One Martini backbone bead per residue (centre of mass of N, CA, C, O) as a GRO file, in nm:
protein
  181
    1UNK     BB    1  -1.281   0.080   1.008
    2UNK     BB    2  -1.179   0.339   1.131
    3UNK     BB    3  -0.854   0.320   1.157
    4UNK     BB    4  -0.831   0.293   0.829
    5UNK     BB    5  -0.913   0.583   0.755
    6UNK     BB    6  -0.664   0.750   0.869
    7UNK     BB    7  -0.429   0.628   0.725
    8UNK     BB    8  -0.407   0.826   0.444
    9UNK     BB    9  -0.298   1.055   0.636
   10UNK     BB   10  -0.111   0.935   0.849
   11UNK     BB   11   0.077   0.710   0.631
   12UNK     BB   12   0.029   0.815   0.321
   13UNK     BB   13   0.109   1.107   0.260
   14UNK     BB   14   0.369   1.193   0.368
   15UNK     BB   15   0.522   1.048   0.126
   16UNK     BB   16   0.312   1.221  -0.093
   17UNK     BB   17   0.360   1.533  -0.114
   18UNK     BB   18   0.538   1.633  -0.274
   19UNK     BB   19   0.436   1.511  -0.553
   20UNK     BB   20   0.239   1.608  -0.537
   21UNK     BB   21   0.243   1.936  -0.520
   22UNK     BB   22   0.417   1.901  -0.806
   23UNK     BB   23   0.129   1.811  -0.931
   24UNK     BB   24  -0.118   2.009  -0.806
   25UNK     BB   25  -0.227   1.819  -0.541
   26UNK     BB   26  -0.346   1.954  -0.276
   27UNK     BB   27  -0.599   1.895  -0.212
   28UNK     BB   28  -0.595   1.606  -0.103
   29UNK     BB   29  -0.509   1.685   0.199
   30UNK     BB   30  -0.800   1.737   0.262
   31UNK     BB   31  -0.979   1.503   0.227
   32UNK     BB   32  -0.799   1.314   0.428
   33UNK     BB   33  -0.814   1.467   0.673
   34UNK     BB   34  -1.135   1.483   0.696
   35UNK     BB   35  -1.159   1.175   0.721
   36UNK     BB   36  -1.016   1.141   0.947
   37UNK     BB   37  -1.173   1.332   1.159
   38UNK     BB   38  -1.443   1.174   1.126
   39UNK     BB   39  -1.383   0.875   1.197
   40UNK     BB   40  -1.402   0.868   1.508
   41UNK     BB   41  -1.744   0.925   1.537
   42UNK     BB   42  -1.889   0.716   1.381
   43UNK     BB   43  -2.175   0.495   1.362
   44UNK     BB   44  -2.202   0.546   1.024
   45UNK     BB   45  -2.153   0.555   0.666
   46UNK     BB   46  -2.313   0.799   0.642
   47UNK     BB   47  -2.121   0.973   0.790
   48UNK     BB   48  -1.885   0.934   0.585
   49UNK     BB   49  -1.931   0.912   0.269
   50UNK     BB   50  -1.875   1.198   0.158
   51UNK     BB   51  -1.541   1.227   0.259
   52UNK     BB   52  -1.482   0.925   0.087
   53UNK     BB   53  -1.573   1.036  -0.195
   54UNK     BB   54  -1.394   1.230  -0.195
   55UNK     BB   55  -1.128   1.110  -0.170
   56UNK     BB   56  -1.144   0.908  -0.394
   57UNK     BB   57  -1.151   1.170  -0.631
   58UNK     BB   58  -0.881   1.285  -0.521
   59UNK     BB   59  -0.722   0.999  -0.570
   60UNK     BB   60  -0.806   0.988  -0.878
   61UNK     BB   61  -0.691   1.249  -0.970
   62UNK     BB   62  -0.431   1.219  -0.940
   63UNK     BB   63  -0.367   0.952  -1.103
   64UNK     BB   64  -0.430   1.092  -1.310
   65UNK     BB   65  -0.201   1.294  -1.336
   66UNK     BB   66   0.019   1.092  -1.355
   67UNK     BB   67  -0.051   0.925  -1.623
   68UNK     BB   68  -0.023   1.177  -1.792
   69UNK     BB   69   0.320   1.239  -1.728
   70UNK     BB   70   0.420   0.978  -1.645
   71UNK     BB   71   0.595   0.631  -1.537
   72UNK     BB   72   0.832   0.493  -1.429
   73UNK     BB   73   0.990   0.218  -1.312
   74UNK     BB   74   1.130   0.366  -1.099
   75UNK     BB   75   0.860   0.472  -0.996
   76UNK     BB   76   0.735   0.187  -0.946
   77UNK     BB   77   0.937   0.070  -0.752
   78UNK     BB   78   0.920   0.293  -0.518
   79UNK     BB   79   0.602   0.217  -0.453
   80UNK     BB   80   0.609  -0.056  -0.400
   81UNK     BB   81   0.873  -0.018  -0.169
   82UNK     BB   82   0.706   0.144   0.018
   83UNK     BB   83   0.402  -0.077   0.029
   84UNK     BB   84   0.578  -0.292   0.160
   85UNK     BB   85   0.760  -0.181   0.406
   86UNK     BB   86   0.499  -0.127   0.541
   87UNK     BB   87   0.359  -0.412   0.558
   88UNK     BB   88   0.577  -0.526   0.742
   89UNK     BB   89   0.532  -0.301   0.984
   90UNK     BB   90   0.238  -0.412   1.042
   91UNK     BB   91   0.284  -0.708   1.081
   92UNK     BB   92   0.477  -0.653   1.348
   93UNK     BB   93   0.276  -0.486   1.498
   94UNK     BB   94   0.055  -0.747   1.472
   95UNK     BB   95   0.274  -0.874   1.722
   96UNK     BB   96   0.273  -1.089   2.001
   97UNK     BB   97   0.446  -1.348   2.097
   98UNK     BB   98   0.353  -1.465   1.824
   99UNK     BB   99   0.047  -1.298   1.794
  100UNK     BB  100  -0.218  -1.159   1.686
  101UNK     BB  101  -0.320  -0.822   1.847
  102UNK     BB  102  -0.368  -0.645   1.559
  103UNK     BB  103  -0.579  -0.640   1.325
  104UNK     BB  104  -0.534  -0.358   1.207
  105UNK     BB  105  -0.240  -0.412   1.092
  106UNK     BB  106  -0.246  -0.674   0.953
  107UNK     BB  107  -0.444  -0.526   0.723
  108UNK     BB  108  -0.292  -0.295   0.644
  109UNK     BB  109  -0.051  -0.477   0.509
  110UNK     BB  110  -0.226  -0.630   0.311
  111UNK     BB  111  -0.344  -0.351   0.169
  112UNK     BB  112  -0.062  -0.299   0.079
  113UNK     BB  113   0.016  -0.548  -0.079
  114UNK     BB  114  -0.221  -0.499  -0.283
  115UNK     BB  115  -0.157  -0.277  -0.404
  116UNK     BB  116   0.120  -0.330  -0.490
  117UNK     BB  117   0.024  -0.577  -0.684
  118UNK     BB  118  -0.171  -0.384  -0.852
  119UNK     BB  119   0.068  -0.176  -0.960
  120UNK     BB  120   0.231  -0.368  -1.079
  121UNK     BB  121   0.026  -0.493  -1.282
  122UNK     BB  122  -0.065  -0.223  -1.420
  123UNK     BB  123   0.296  -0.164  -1.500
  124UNK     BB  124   0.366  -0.420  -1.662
  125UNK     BB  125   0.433  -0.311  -1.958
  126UNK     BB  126   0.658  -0.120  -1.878
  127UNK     BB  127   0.828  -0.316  -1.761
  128UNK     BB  128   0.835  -0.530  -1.968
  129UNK     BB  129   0.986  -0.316  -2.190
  130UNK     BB  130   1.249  -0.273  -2.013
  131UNK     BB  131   1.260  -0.543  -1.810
  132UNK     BB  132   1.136  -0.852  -1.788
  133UNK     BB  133   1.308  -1.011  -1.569
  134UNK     BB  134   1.257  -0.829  -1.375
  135UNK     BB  135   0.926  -0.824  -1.355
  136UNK     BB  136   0.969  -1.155  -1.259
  137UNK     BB  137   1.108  -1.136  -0.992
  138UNK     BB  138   0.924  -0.916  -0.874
  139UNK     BB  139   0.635  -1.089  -0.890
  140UNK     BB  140   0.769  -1.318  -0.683
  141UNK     BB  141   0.861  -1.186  -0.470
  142UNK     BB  142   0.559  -1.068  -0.399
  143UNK     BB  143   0.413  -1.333  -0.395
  144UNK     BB  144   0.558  -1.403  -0.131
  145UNK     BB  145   0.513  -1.233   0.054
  146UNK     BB  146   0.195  -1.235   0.070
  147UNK     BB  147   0.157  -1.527   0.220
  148UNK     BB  148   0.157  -1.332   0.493
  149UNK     BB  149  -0.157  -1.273   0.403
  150UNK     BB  150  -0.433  -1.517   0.322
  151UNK     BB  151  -0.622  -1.316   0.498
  152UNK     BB  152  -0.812  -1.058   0.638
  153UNK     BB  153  -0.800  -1.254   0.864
  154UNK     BB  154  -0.576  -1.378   1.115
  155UNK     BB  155  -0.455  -1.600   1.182
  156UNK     BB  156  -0.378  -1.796   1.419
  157UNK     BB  157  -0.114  -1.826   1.263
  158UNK     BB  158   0.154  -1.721   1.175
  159UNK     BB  159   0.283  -1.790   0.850
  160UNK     BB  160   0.544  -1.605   0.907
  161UNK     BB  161   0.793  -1.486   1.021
  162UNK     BB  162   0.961  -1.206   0.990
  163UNK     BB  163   1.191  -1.255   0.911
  164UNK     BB  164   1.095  -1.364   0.632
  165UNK     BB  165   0.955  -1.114   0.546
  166UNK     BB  166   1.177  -0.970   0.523
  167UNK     BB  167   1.344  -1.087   0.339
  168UNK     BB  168   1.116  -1.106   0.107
  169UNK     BB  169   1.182  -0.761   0.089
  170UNK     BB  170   1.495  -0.793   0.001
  171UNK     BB  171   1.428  -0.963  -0.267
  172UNK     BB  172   1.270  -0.723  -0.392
  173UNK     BB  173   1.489  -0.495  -0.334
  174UNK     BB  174   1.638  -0.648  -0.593
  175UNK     BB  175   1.481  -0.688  -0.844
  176UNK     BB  176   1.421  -0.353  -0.955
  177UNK     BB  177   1.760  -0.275  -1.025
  178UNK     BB  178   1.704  -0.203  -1.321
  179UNK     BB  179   1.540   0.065  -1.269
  180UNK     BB  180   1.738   0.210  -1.094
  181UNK     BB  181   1.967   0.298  -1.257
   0.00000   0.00000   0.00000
């Protein structure tokens, strides 16, 4: 699990720094940072306990601070299209000459869709209120996309094609469409 450590402040902070900033949630920033470089020495879980619960407090901080300031359908679709875009480079990244050779590259990618769905599925009341039909065909898109992804562990043989993986997310980045407008 070393690896996925790293992964928040390395992978996905540079992408939300800025609304973080914008949102007065600098901490953020610091406890990811602290969680990133203590985690490649660790031997036990205890050894990162202390900086995984900062880190995971400031992300529930976060998080709690932009549902009080209100989401947008628009903001919604743009976190999830940034979500899956990431998905698909990690599994294109765990993958040489079609076979998997970076399993931690395939969980990150499936971690990233499952957040994605997290997130949609969390605020589907909102899109449904703006646009039911753009909600309906954004969560099949998503259900596709899931696919490639079936197990923690990636399977002997990819699920799908990267090319197919890719349509996909082209799929789903057209869902979304009247959120965005």
């Amino acid at each position: 699990g070393r690896p996925h450590l790293t992964h928040p402040w390395v992978e996905v902070y540079p992408m939300a720094e800025p609304g973080l900033e914008h949102r007065g949630q600098n901490a953020l920033g610091g406890h990811l940072k602290a969680l990133a470089e203590k985690s490649g020495g660790i031997e036990d879980w205890s050894d990162i306990n202390q900086q995984f619960q900062a880190a995971w407090v400031a992300i529930e901080k976060a998080a709690n601070n932009v549902g009080e300031k209100g989401v947008s359908s628009a903001t919604v679709s743009k976190v999830v299209l940034s979500l899956t875009k990431q998905a698909v480079l990690e599994y294109d990244e765990a993958l040489e000459e079609g076979q998997f050779v970076a399993v931690h590259e395939y969980q990150d990618g499936r971690g990233f869709v499952r957040a994605a769905r997290d997130y949609l599925d969390g605020q589907q009341a909102l899109l449904k209120r703006d646009n039911k039909e753009a909600w309906r065909v954004a969560s099949k898109a998503l259900d596709d996309l899931q696919k490639a992804w079936p197990t923690a562990v990636p399977p002997e043989q990819p699920v799908m094609p990267v090319s197919n993986l890719s349509a996909a997310q082209a799929r789903l980045e057209l869902a979304p469409a009247p959120y965005l407008c």
